[in-house]
Short mmCIF file of C-alpha atoms and ligand atoms in Angstrom, two decimals:
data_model
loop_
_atom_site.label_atom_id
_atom_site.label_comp_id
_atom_site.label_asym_id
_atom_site.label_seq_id
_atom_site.Cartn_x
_atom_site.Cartn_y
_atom_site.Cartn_z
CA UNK A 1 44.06 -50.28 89.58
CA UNK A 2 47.61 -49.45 90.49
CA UNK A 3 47.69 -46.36 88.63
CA UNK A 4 44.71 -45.16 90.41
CA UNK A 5 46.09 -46.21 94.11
CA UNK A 6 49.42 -44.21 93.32
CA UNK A 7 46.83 -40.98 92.05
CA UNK A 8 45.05 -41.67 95.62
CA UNK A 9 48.54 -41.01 96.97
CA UNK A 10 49.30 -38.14 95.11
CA UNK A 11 46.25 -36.62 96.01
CA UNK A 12 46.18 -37.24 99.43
CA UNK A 13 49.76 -36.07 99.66
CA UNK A 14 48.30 -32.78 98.37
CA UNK A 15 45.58 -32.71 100.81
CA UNK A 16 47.85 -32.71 103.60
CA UNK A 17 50.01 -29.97 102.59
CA UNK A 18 46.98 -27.64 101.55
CA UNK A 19 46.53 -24.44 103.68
CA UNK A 20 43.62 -22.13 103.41
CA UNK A 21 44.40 -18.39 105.03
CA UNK A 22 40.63 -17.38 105.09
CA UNK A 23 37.06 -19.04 104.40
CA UNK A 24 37.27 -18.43 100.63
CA UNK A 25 40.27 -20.65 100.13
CA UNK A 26 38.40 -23.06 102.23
CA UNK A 27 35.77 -23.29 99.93
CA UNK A 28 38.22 -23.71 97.29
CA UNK A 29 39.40 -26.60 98.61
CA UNK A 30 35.91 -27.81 99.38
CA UNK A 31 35.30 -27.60 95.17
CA UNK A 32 38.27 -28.64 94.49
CA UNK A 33 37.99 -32.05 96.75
CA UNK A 34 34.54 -32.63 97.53
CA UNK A 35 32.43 -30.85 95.08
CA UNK A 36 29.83 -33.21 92.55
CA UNK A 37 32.79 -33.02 90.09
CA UNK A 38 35.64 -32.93 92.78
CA UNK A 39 38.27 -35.35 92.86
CA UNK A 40 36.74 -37.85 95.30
CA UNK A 41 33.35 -38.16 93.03
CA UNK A 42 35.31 -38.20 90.26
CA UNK A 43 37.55 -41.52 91.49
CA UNK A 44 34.39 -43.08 93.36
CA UNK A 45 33.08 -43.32 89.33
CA UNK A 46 36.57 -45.37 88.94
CA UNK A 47 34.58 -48.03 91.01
CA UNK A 48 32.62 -49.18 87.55
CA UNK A 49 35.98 -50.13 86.24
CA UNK A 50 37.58 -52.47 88.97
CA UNK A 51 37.65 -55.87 88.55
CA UNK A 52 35.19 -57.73 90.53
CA UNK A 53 37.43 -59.72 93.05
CA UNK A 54 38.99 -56.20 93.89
CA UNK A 55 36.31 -54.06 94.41
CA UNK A 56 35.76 -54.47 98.63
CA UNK A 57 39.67 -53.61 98.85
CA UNK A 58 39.68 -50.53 96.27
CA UNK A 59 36.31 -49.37 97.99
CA UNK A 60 38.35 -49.30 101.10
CA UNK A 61 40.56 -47.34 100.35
CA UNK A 62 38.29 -45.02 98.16
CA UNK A 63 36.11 -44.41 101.60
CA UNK A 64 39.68 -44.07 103.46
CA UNK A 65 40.26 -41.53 100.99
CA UNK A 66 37.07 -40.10 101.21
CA UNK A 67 37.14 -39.65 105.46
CA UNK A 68 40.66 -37.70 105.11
CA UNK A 69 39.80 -35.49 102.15
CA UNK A 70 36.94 -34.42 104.92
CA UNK A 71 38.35 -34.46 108.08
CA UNK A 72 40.84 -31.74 106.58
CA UNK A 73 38.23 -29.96 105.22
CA UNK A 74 36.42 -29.43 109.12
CA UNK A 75 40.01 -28.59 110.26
CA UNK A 76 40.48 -25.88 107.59
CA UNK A 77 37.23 -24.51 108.17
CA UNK A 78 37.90 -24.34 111.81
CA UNK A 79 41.79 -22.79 111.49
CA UNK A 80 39.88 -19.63 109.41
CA UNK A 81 36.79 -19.37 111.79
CA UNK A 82 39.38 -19.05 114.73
CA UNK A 83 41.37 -16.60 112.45
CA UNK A 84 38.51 -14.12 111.93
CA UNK A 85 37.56 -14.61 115.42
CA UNK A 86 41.04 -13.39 116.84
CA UNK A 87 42.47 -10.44 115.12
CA UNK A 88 45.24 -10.74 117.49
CA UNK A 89 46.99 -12.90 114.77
CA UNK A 90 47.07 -10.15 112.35
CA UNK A 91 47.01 -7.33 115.04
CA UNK A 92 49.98 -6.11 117.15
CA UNK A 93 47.57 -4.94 119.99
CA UNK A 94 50.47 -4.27 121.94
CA UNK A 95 50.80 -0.61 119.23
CA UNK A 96 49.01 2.20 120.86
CA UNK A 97 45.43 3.22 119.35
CA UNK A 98 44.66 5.38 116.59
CA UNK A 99 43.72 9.11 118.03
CA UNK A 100 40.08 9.74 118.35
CA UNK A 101 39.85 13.73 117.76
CA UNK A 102 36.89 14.67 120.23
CA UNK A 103 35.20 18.47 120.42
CA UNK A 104 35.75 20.61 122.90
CA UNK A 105 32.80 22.03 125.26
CA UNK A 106 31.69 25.72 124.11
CA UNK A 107 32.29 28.50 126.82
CA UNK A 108 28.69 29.22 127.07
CA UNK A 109 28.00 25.58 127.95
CA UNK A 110 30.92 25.37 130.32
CA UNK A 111 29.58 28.55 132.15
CA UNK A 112 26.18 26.68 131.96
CA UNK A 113 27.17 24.39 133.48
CA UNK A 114 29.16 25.69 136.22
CA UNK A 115 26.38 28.09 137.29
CA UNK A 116 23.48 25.17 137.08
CA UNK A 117 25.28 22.89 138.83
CA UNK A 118 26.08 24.62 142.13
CA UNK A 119 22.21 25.37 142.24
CA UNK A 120 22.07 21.78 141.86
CA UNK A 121 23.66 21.59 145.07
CA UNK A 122 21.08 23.59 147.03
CA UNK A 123 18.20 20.73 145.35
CA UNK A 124 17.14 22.77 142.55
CA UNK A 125 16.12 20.89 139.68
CA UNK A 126 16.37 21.45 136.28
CA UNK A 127 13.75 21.87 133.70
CA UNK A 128 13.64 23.76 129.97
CA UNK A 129 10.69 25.16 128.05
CA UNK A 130 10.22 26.46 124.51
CA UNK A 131 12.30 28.98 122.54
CA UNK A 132 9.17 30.05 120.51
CA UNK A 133 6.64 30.94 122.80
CA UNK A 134 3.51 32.54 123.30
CA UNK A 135 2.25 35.98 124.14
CA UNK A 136 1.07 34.43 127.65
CA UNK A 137 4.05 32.75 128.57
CA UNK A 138 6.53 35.14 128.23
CA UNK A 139 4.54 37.98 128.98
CA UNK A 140 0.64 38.24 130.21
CA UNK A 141 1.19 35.55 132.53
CA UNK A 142 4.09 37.37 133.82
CA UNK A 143 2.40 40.25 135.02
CA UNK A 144 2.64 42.23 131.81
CA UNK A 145 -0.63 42.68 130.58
CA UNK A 146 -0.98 44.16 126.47
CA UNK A 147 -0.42 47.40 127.02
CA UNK A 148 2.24 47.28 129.71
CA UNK A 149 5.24 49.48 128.73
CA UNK A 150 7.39 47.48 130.04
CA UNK A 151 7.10 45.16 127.22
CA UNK A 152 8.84 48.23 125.29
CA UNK A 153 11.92 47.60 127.39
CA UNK A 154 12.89 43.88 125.68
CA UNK A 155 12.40 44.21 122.01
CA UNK A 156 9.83 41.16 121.04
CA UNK A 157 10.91 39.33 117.76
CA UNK A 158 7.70 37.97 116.69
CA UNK A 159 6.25 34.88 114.16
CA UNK A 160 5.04 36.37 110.76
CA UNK A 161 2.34 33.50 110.67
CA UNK A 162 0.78 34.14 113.82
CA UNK A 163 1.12 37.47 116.15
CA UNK A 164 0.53 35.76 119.39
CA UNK A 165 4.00 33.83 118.44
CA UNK A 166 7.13 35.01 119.21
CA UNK A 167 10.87 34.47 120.19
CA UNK A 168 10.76 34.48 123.87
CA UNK A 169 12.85 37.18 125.73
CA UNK A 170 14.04 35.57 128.83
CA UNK A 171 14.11 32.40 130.47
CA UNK A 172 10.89 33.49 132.68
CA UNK A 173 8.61 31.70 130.46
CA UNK A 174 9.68 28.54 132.21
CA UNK A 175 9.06 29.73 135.50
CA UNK A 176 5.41 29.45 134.42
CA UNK A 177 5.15 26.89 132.70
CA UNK A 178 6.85 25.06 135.84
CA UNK A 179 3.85 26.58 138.17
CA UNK A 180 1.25 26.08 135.60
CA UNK A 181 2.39 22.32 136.63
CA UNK A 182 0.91 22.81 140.36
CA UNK A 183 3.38 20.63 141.67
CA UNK A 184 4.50 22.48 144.48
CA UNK A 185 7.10 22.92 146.12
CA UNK A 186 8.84 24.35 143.36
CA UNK A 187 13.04 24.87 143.48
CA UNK A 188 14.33 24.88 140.00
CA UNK A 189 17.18 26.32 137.94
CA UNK A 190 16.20 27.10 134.32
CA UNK A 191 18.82 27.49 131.33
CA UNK A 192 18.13 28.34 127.88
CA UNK A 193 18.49 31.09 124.88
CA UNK A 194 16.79 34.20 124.65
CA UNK A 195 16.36 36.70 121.49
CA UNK A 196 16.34 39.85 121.46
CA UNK A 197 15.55 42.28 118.41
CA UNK A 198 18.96 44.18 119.27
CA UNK A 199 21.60 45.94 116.93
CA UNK A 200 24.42 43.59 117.15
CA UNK A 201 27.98 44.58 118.98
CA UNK A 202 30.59 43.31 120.21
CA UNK A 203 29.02 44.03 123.48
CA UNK A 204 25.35 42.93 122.59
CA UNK A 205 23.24 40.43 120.58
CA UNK A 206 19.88 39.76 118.92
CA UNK A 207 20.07 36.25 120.99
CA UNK A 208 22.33 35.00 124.53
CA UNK A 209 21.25 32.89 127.10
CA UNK A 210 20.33 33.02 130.84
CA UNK A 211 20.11 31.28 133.69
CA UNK A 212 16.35 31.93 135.75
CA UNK A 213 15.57 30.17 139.26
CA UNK A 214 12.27 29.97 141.19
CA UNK A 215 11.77 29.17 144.31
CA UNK A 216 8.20 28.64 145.42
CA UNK A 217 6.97 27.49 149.20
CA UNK A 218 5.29 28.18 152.14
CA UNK A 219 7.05 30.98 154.14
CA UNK A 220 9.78 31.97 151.74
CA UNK A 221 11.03 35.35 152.23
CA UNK A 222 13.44 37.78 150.91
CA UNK A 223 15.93 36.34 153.46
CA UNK A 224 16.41 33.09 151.72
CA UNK A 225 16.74 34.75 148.37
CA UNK A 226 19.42 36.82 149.65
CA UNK A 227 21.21 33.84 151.33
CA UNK A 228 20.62 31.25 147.91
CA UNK A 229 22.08 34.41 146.04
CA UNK A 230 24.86 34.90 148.75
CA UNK A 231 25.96 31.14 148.43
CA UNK A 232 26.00 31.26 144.59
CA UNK A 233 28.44 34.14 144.43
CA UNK A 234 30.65 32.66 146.92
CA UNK A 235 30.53 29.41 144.96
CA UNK A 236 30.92 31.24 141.32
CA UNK A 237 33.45 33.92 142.36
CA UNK A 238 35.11 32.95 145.63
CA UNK A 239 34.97 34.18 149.71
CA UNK A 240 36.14 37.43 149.44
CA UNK A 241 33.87 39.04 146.49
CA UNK A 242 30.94 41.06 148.22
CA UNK A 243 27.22 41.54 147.22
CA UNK A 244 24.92 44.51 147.25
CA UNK A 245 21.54 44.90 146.35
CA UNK A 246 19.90 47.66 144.59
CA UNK A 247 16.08 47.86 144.53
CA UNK A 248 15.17 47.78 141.07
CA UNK A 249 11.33 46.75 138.90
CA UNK A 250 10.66 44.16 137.06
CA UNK A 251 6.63 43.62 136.50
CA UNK A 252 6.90 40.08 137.67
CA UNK A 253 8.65 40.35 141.28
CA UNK A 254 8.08 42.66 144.36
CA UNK A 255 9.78 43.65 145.73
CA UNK A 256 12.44 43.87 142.79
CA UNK A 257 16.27 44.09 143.28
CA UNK A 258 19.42 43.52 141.41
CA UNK A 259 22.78 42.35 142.57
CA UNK A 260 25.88 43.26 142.51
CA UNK A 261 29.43 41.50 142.97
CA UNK A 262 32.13 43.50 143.68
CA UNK A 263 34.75 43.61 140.85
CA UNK A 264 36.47 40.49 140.75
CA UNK A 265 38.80 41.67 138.14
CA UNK A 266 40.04 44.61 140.28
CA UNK A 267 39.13 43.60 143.35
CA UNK A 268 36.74 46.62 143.79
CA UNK A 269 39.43 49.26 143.24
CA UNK A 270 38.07 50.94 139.77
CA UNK A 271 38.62 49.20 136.55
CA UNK A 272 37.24 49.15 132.94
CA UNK A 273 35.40 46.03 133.43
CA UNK A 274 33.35 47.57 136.36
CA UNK A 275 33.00 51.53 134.85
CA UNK A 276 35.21 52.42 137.67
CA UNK A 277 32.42 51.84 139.76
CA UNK A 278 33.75 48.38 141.78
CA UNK A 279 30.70 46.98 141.35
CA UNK A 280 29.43 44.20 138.40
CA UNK A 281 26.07 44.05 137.80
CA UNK A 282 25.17 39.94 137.88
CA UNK A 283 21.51 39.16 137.96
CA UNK A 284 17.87 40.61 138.68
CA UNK A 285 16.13 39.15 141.27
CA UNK A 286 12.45 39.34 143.64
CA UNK A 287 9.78 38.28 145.30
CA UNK A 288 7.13 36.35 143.06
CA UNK A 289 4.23 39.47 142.70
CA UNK A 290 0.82 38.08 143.77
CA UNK A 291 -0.96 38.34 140.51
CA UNK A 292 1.66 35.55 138.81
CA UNK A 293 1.07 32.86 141.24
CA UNK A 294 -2.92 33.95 140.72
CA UNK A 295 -2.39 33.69 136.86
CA UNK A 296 -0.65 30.46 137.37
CA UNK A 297 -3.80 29.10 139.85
CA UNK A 298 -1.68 29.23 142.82
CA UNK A 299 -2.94 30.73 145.62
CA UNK A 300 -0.89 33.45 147.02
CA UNK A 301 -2.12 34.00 150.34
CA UNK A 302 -0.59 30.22 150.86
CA UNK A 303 2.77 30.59 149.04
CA UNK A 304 5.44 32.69 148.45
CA UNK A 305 8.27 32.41 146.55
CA UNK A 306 11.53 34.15 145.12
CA UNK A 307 13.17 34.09 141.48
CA UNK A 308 16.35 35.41 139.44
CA UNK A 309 17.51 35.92 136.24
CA UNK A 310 21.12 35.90 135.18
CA UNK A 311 22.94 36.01 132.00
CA UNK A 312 25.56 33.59 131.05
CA UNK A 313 27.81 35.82 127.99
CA UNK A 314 28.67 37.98 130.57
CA UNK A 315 30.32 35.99 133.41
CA UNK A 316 31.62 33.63 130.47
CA UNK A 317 33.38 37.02 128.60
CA UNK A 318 34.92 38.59 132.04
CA UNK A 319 36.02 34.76 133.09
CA UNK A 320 37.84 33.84 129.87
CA UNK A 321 38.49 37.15 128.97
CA UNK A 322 36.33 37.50 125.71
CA UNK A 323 36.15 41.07 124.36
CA UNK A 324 33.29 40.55 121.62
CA UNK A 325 30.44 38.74 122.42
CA UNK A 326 30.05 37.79 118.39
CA UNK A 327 32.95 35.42 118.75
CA UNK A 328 30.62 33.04 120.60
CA UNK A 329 28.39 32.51 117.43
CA UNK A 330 31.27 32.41 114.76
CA UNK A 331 31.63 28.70 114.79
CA UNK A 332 35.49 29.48 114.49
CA UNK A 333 37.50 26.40 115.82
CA UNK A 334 40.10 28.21 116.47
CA UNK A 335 38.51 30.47 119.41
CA UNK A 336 36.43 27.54 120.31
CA UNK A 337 39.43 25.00 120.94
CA UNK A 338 40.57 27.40 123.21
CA UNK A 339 38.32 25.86 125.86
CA UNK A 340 39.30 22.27 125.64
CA UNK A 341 40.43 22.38 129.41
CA UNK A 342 38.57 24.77 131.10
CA UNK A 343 36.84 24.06 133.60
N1 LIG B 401 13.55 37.96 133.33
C1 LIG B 401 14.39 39.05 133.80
C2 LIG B 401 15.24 39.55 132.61
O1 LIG B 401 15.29 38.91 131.60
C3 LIG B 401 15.29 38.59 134.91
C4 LIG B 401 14.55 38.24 136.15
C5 LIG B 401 14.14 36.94 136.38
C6 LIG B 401 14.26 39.19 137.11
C7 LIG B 401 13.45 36.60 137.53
C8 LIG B 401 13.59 38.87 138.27
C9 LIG B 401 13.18 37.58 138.47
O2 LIG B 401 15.83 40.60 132.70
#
């Protein structure tokens, strides 16, 4: 009986100096103590061999025994729970962070971007369409009937499977799919990529992208294009760059015109950029012809309307001073890291 009391001391004594540092060495301890063949079962079977007159004190101090061998088991398990809650013991938070390397925005987006968003400002909204189209899309509806020869001018990649597929040329195919809608009035900026079966250059490529905008209501003349147009340049290339139009002919607009910004890299002077000329060609532009808004079942003795086309590789090349257009497909990080800050 003795013997035992003194191994109840011993034992507890180790109890109380036992530390666990995470939930496994809890469950040690939980094994070790208060398993089915622990150490308090294992002296609870003692109870057999105590004398008879003894057996309410030794059971006593067996339940004492018992209650402590517990109690530190609840406050180990709640020391590691806390642990694993708070990192901060294990943590200096006060050491700065780890660097997160993030991308960097590709020119094309950034001029995108730029041009979209000052449209944005004038309440046009933004809206996308397919990059495989059909013929009636990106053509018939368009104004371009089969046998136009204007469809000789962009070179048509088409889809093997099925002729009436193809990669659309311009951004145009949105326009109708916008008035196809009917939900009119329509003001809306239009970005995407384009294809083109061209030889590739450094100045040209089988695909870019462009920037189209429509602008369908009642009573909207060539005035407000000119003025949406006017307030976009000033915008994109600052208050002293001037505009001219030149009439020009696309199936899809009359009247047809294309503008002009004088050279903003030599200030309209003469330089390479501009051919000597002063002048950079920017965008094609017009009045929405009749027979689209008829194609598109809008009537077009109620509405008028104006759109424009624009490219974006251009502006982007003469703004970050890019001399091959090729370098914007590469995929080399080392050109496109370049652009981290712009903008
Ligand atoms: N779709 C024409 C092009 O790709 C641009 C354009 C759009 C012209 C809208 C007039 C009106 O060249």
């Amino acid at each position: 009986m003795d013997q035992l009391l003194s191994q109840i001391e011993k034992y507890k004594k180790e109890i109380e100096k036992f530390t666990a540092s995470d939930s496994k060495e809890v469950e040690e301890f939980r094994i070790k103590y208060l398993g089915t063949k622990g150490i308090v079962k294992t002296i609870m079977g003692e109870m057999k061999n105590v004398a008879a007159e003894k057996k309410k004190e030794f059971g006593q101090v067996l339940n004492d025994f018992k209650l402590f061998a517990e109690s530190k088991y609840e406050s180990l398990k709640e020391s590691a729970a806390d642990s694993q809650k708070s990192p901060a013991n294990t943590i200096d938070l006060t050491l700065p962070g780890d660097d997160i390397p993030i991308g960097s925005r590709h020119p094309i987006t950034l001029m995108r971007n730029r041009i979209v968003s000052i449209f944005q400002r004038l309440g046009f909204a933004v809206a996308e369409g397919p990059e495989i189209e059909d013929d009636w899309h990106n053509f018939t509806a368009l104004n371009l009937h089969e046998h136009h020869p204007a469809r000789d001018m962009q070179d048509t990649f088409y889809v093997q499977q099925n002729p009436d597929w193809l990669l659309r040329t311009h951004t145009s195919n949105v326009q109708i799919r916008e008035m196809e809608r009917g939900i009119l009035p329509i003001r809306g900026i239009y970005p995407g990529r384009v294809y083109r079966n061209e030889t590739v250059s450094a100045r040209s490529h089988c695909f870019f992208h462009q920037v189209e905008g429509l602008y369908i209501d009642e009573n909207v003349s060539f005035a407000d294009l000119k003025q949406t147009l006017y307030f976009f340049v000033k915008e994109m290339y600052g208050k002293d760059v001037k505009v001219r139009f030149r009439p020009s002919y696309f199936p899809f607009t009359e009247p047809s015109a294309e503008m002009d910004v004088s050279c903003f890299i030599c200030g309209g002077v003469g330089c390479n950029i501009c051919k000597k000329t002063g002048w950079v060609e920017i965008l094609g532009c017009g009045m929405v012809h009749p027979n689209v808004f008829t194609n598109c079942r809008i009537d077009p003795n109620k509405y008028t309307g104006f759109a424009f086309g624009m490219g974006i590789e251009r502006p982007a090349m003469l703004k970050y001073g890019i001399n091959d257009i090729r370098l914007f497909s590469e995929n080399d990080v080392r050109f496109l890291k370049q652009f981290t800050s712009a903008i």
